[in-house]
Coordinates of N, CA and C in Angstrom, one line a residue:
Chain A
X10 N 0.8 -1.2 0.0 CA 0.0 0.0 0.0 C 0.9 1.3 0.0
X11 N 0.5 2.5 -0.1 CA 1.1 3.8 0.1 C 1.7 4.3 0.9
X12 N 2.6 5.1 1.1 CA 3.1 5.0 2.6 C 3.9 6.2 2.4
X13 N 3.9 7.1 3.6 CA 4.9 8.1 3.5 C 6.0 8.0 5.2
X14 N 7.1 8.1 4.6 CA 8.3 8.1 5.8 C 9.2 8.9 5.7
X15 N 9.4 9.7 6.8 CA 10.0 11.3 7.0 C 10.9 10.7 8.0
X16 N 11.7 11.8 8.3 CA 12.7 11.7 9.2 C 12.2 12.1 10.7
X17 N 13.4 11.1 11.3 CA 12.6 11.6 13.2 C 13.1 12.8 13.6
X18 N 12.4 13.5 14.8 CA 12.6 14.0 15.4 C 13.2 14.0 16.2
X19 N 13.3 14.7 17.4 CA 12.9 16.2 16.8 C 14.4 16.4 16.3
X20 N 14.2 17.4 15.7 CA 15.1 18.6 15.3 C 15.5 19.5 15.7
X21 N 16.4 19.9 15.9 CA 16.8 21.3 16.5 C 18.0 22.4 16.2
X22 N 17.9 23.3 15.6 CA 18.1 24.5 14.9 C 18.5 25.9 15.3
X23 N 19.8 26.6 15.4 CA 20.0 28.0 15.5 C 19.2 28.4 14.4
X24 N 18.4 29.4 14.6 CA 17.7 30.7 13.9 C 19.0 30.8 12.7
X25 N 18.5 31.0 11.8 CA 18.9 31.6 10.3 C 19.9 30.1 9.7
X26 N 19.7 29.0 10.1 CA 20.4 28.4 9.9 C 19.9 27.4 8.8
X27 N 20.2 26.6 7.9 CA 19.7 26.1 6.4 C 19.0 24.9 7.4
X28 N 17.2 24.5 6.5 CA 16.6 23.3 7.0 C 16.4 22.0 6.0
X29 N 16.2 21.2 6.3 CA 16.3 20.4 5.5 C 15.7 18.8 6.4
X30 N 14.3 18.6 5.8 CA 13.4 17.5 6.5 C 12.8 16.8 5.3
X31 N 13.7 15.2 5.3 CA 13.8 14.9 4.4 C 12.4 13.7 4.2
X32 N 11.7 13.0 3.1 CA 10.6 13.0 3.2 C 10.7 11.9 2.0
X33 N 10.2 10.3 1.9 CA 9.8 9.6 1.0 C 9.0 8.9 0.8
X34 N 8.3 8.5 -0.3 CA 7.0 7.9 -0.4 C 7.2 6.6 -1.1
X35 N 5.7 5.9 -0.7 CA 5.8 4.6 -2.0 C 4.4 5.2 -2.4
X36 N 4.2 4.6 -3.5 CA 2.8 4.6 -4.0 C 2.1 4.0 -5.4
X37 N 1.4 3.7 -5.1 CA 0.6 2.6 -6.2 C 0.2 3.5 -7.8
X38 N 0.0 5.0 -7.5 CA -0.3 5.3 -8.3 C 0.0 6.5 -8.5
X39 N -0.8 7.9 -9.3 CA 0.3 9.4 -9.3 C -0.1 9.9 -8.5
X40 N 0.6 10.2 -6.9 CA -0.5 11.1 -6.3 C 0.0 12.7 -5.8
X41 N -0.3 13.4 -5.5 CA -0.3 14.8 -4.9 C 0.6 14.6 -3.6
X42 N 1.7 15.5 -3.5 CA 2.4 15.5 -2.4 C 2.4 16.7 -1.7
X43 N 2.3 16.6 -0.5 CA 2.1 17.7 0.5 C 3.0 17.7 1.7
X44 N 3.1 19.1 2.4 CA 3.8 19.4 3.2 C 2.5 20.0 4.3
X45 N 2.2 19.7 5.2 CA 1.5 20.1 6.7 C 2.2 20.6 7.7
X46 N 2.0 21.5 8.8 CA 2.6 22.4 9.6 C 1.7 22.0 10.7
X47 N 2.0 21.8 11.9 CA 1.2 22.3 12.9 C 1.9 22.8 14.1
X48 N 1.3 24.1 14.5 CA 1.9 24.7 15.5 C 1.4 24.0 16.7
X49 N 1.8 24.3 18.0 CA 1.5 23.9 19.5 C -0.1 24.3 19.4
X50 N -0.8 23.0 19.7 CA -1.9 23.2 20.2 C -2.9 23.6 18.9
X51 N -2.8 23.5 17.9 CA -3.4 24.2 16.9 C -3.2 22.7 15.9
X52 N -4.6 22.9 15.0 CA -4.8 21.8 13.8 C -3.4 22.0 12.9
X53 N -4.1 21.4 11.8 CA -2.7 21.1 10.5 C -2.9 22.5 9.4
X54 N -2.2 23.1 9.2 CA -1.9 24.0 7.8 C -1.4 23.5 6.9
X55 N -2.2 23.7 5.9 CA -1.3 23.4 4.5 C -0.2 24.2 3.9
X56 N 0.9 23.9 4.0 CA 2.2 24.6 3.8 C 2.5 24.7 2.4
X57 N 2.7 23.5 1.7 CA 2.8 23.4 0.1 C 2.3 22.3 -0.2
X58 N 2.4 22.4 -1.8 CA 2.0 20.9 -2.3 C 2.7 20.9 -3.8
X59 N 2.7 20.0 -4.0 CA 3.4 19.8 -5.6 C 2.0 18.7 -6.1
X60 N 1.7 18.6 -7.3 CA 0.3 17.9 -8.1 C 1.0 16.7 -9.0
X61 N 2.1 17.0 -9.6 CA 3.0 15.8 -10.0 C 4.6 16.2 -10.6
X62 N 4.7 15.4 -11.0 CA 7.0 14.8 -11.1 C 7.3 16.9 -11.4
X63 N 8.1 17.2 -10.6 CA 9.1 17.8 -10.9 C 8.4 19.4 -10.7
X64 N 7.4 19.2 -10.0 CA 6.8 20.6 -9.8 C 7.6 20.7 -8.3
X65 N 7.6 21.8 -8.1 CA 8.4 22.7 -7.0 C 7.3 23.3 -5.9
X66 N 6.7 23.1 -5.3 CA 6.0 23.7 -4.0 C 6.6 24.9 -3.1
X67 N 6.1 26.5 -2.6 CA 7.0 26.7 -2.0 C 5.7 27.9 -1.5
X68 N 6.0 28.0 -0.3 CA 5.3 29.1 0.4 C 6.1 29.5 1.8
X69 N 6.1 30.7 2.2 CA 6.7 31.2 3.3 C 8.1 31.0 3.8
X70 N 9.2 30.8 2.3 CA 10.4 30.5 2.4 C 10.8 28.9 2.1
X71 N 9.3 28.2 2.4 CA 10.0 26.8 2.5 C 9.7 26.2 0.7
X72 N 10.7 25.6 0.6 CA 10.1 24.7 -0.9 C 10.0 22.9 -1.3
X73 N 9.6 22.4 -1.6 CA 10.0 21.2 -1.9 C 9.8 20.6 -3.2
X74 N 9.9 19.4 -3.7 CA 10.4 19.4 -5.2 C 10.0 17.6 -5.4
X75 N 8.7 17.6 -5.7 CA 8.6 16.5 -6.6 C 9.3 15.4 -7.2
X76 N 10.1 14.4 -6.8 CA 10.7 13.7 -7.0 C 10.5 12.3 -7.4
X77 N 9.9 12.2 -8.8 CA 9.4 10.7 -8.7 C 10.8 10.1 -9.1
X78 N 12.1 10.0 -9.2 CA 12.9 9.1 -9.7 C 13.5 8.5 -8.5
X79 N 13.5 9.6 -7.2 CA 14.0 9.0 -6.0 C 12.8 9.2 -4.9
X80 N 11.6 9.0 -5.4 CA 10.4 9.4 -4.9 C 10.9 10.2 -3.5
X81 N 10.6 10.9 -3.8 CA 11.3 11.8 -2.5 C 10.5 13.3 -2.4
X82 N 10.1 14.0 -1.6 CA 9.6 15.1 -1.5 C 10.0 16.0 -0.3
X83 N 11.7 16.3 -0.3 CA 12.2 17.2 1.0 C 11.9 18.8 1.5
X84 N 11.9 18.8 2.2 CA 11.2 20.5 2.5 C 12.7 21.0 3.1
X85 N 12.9 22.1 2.2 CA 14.2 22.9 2.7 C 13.2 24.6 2.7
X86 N 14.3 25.1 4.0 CA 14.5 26.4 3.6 C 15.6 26.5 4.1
X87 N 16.1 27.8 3.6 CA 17.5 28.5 3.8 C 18.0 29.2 5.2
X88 N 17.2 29.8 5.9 CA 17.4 30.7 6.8 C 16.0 30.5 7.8
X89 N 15.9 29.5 9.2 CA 14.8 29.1 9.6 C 15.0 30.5 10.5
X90 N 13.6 30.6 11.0 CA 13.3 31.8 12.1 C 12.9 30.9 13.7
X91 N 12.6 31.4 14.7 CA 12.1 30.8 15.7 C 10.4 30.4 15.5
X92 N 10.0 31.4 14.6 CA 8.3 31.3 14.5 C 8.4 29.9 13.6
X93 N 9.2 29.1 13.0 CA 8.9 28.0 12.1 C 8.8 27.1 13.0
X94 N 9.4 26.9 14.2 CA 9.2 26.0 15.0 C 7.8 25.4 15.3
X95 N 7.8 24.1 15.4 CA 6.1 23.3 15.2 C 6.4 21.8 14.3
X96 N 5.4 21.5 14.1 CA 5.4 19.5 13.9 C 5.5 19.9 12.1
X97 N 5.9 19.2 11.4 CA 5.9 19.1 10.1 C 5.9 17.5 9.5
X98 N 4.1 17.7 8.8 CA 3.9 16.2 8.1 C 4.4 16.5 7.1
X99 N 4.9 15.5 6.6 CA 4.9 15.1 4.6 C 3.2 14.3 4.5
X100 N 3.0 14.5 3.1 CA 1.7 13.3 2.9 C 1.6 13.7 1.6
X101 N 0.7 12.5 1.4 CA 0.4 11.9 -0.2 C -1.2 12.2 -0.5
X102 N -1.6 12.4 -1.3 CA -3.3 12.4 -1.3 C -3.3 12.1 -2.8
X103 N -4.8 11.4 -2.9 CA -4.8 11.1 -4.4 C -6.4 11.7 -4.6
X104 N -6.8 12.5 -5.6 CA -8.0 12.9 -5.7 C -8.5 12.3 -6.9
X105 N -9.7 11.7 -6.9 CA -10.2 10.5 -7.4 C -11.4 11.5 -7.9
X106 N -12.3 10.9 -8.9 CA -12.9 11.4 -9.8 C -14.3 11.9 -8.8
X107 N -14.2 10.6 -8.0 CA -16.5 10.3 -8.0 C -16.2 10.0 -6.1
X108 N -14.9 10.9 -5.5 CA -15.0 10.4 -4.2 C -13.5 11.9 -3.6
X109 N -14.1 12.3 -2.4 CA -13.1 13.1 -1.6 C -11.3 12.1 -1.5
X110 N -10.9 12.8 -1.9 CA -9.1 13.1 -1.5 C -8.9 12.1 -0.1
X111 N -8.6 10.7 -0.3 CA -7.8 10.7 1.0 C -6.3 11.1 1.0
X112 N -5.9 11.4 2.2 CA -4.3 11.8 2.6 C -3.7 10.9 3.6
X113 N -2.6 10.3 3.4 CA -2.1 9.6 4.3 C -0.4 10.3 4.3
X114 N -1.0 10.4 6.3 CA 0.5 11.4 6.7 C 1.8 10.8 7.0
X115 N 2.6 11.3 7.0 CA 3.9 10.8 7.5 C 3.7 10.9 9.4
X116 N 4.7 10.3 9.9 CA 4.7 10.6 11.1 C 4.8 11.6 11.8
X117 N 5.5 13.2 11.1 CA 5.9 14.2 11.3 C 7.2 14.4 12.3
X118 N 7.8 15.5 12.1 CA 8.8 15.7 12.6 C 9.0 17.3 13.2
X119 N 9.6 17.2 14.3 CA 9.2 18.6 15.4 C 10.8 18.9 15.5
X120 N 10.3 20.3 15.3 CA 11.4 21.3 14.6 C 11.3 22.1 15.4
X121 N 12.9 22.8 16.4 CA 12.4 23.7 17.2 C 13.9 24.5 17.0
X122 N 13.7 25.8 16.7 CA 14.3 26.5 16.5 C 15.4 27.7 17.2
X123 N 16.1 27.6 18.0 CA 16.8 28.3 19.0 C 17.0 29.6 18.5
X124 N 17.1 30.3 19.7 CA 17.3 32.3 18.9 C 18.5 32.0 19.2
Chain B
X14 N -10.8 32.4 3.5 CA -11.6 31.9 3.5 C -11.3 30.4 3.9
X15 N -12.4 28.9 3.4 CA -11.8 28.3 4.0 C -11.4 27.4 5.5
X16 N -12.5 28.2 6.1 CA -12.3 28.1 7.7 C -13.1 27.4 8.5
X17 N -12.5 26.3 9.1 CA -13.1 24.9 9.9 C -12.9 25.0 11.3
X18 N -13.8 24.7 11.9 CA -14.3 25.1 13.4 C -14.2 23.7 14.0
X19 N -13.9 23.9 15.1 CA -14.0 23.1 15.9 C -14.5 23.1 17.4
X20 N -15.3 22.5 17.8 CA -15.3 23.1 19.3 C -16.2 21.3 19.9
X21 N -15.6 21.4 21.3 CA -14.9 22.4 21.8 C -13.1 21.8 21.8
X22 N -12.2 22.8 21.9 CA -11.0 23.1 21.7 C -10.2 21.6 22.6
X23 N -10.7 21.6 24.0 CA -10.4 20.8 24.8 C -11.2 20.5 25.9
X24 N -11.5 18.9 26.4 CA -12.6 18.6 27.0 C -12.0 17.4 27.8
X25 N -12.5 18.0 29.8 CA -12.2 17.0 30.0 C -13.2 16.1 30.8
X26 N -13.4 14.7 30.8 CA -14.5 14.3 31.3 C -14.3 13.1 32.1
X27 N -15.2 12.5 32.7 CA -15.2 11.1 33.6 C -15.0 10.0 32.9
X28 N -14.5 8.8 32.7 CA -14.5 7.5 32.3 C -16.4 7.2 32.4
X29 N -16.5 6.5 31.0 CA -17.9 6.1 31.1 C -19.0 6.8 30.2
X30 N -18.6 8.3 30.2 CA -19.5 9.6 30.0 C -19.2 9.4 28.4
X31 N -19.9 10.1 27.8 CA -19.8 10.4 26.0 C -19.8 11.7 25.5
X32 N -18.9 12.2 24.7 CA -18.6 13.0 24.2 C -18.8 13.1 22.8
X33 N -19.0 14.4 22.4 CA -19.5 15.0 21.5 C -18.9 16.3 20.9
X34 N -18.4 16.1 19.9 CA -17.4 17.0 19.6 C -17.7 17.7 18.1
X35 N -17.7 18.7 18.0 CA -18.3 19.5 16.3 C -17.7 19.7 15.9
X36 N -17.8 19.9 14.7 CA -16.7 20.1 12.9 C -17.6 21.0 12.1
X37 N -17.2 22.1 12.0 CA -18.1 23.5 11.9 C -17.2 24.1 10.1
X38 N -18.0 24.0 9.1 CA -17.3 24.7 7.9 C -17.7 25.8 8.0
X39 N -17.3 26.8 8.1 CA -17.8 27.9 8.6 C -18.5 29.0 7.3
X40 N -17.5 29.2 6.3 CA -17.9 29.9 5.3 C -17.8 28.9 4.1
X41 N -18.3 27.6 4.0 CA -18.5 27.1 2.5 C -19.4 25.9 2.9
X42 N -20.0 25.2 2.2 CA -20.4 24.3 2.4 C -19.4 22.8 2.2
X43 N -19.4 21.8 3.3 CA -18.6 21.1 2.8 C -19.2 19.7 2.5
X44 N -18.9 19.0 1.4 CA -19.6 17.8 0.9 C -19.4 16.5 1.8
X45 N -18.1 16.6 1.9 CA -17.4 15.8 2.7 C -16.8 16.1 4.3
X46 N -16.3 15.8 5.3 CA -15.6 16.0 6.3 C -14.7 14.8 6.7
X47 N -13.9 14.6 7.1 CA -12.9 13.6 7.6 C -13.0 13.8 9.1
X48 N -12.5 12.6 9.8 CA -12.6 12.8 11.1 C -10.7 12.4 11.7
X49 N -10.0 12.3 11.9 CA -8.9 12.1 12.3 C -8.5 11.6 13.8
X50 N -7.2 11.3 14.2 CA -7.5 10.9 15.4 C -5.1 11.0 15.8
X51 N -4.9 11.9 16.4 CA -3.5 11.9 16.5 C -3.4 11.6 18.0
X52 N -2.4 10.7 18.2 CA -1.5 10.0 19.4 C -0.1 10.9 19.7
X53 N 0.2 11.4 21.0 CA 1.3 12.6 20.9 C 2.3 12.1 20.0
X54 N 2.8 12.7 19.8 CA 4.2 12.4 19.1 C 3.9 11.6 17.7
X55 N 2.7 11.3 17.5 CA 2.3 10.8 16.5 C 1.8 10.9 15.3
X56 N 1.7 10.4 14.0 CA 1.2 11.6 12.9 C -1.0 11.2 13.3
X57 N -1.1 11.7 12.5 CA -2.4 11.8 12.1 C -2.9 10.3 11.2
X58 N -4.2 9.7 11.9 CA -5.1 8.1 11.7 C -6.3 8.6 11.6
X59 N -6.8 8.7 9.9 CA -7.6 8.4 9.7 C -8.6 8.0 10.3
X60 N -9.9 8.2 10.4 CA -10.5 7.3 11.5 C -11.6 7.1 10.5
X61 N -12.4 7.6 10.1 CA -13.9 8.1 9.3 C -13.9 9.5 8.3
X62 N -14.6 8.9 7.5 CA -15.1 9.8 6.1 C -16.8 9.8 6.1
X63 N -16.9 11.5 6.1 CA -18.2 11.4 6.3 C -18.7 12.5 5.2
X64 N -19.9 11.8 4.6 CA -20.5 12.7 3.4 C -22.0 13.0 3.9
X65 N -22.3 14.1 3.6 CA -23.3 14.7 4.1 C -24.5 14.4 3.9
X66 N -25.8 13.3 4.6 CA -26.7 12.9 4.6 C -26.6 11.5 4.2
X67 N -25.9 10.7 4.1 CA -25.2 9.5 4.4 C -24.6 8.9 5.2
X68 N -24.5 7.5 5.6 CA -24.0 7.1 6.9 C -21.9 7.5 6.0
X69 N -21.6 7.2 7.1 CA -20.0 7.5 7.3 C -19.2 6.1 7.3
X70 N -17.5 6.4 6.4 CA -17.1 5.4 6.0 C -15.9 5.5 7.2
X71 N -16.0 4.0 7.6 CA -14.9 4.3 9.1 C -13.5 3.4 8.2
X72 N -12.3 3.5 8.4 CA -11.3 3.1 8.3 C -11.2 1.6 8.8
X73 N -10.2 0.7 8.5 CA -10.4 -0.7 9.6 C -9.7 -0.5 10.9
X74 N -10.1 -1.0 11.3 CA -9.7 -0.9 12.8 C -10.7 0.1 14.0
X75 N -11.4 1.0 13.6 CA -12.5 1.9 14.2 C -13.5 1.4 14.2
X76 N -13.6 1.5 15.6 CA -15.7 1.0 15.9 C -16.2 1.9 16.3
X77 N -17.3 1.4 15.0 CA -18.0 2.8 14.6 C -18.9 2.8 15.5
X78 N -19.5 1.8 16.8 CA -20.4 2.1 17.4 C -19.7 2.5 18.7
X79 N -18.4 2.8 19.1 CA -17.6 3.5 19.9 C -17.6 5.0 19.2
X80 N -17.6 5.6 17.7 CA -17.5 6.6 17.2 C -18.1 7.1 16.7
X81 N -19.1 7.8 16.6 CA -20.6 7.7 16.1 C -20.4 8.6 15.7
X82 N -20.6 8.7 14.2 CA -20.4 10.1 13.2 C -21.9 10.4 12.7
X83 N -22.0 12.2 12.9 CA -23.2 12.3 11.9 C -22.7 13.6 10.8
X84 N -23.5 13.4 10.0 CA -22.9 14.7 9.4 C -24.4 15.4 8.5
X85 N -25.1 15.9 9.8 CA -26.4 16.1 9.6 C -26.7 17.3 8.0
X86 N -25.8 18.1 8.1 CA -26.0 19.3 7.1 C -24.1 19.6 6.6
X87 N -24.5 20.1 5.4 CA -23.5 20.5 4.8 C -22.5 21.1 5.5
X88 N -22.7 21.8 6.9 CA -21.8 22.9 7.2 C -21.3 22.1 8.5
X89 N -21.9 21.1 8.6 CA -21.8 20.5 10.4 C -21.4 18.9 10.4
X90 N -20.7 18.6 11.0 CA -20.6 17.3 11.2 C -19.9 17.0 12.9
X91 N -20.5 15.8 13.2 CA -20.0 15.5 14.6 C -19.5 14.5 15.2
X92 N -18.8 14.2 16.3 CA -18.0 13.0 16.4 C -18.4 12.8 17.8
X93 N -18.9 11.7 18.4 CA -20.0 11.3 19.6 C -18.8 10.0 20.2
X94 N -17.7 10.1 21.1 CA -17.1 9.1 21.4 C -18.3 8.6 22.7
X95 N -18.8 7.5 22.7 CA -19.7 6.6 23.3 C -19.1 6.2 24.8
X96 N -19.3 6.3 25.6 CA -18.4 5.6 27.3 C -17.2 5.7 26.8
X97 N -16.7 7.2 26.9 CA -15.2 6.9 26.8 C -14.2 6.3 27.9
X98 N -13.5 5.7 27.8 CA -12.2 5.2 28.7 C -10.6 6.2 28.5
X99 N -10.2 6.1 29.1 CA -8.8 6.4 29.7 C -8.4 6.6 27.8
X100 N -8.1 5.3 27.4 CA -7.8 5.3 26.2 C -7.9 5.8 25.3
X101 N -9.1 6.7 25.3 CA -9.6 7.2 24.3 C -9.4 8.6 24.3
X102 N -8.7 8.9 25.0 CA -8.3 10.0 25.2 C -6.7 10.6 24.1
X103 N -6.9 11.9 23.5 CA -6.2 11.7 22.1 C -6.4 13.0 21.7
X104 N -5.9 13.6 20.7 CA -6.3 14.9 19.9 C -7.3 14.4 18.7
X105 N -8.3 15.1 18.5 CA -9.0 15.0 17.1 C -9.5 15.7 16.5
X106 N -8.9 16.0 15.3 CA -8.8 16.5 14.2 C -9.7 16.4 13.1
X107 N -10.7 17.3 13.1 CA -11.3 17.0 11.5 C -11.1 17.9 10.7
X108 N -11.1 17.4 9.3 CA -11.3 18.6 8.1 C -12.2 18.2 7.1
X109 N -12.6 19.2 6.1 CA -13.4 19.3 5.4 C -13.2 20.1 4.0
X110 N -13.9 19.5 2.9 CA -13.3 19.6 1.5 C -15.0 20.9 0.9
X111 N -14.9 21.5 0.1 CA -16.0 22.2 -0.5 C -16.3 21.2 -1.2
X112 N -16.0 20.3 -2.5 CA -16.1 19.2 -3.0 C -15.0 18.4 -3.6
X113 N -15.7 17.5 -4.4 CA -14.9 16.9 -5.1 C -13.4 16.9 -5.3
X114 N -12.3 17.1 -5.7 CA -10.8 16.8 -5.9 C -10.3 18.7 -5.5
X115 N -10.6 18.7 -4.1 CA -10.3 19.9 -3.6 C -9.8 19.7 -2.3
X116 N -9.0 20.9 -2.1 CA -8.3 20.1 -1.2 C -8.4 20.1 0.5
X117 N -8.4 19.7 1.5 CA -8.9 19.7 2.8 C -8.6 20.8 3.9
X118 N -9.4 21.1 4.3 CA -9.3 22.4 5.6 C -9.4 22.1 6.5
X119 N -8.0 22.0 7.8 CA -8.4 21.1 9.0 C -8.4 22.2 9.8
X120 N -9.3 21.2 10.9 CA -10.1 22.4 12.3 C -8.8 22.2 12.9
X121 N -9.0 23.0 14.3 CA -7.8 23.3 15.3 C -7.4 22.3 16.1
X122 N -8.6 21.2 16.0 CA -8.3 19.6 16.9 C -9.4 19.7 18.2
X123 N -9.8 19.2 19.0 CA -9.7 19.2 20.1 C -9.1 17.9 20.9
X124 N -8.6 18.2 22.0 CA -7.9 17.4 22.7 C -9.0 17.1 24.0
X125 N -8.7 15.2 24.0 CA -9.8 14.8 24.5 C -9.3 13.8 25.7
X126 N -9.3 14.6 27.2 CA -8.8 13.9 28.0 C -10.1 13.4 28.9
X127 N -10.0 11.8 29.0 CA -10.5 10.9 29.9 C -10.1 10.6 31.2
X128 N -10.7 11.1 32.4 CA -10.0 10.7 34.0 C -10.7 9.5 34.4

């Protein structure tokens, strides 16, 4: 079956320093890859997504990069701040014609940022 | 826009007692709602898919007469844990799609502790 597997946690990070939470999937068929955020105490945000091979996702500094050759979907940014700190899913979703999107998450990984 | 409610936020109750928890789309109508279920440190389990005026599709492993989903109207859906125990105690997360191959808006969680 499909599956997504991220790296463990936690992480931890001087302020301005390059990030890099690396992220791979299997999957049966083409699906949508996503990046989720959740702060302390608060649900999941959608951070990015790539729709298929070789599309680039990128919002609020962070980007990641569709990778079907090494199925892989890593979330980098360059210069983390203390506000990025919070849990970070990878996940897969496949949107199907005649039925809602499931998404199946990675385990996430908690990222905490030192000033 | 886009914005999924949850309430309440965090609840805590007696072993035995049932709980009832809402999934509020606030400004769209949603066709669908998911119901989710996260273990600390853990990613996010699927639990139930619920389409609006239809019974609800539960995942394997969830009993559905321990989880009792309704999802009476487009904008509301709810999640009724039955005599809960110690165990059952967890964050849960729902989100909700406007339709078809669009993509999901998750509420803030509530956290659901059992004494």
């Amino acid at each position: 079956g499909d599956s997504v597997t991220q790296m463990e946690g936690p992480v931890t990070l001087s302020e301005e320093a390059f990030l890099t939470i690396n992220c791979t999937y299997t999957a049966t068929g083409y699906p949508s890859l996503f990046w989720y955020v959740q702060y302390p105490g608060e649900g999941l945000q959608l951070l990015l997504k790539a729709t298929k091979a070789d599309d680039k996702g990128s919002n609020k500094g962070f980007e990641a990069t569709y990778r079907k050759e090494t199925t892989s979907f890593h979330l980098e940014k360059g210069s983390v701040q203390v506000s990025d700190s919070a849990v970070y899913f990878c996940a897969l979703g496949y949107q199907e014609d005649s039925s809602a999107s499931k998404i199946i998450f990675g385990s996430g990984t908690r990222l905490s940022i030192r000033p | 826009g886009a914005v999924v409610s949850q309430h309440p936020s965090w609840v805590i109750c007696k072993s035995g007692t049932s709980v009832k928890i809402e999934c509020r789309s606030l400004d769209f109508q949603a066709t669908t709602m998911f119901w989710y279920r996260q273990f600390p440190k853990q990613s996010l389990m699927l639990m139930a898919t619920s389409n609006e005026g239809s019974k609800a599709t539960y995942e394997q492993g969830v009993e559905k007469d321990k989880f009792l989903i309704n999802h009476a109207s487009l904008t509301l859906s709810t999640l009724t844990v039955t005599s809960a125990h110690p165990e059952d105690s967890s964050f849960y997360i729902c989100s909700a799609i406007p339709g078809p191959m669009r993509p999901q808006h998750f509420g803030d969680g509530t956290r659901l502790s059992i004494l």
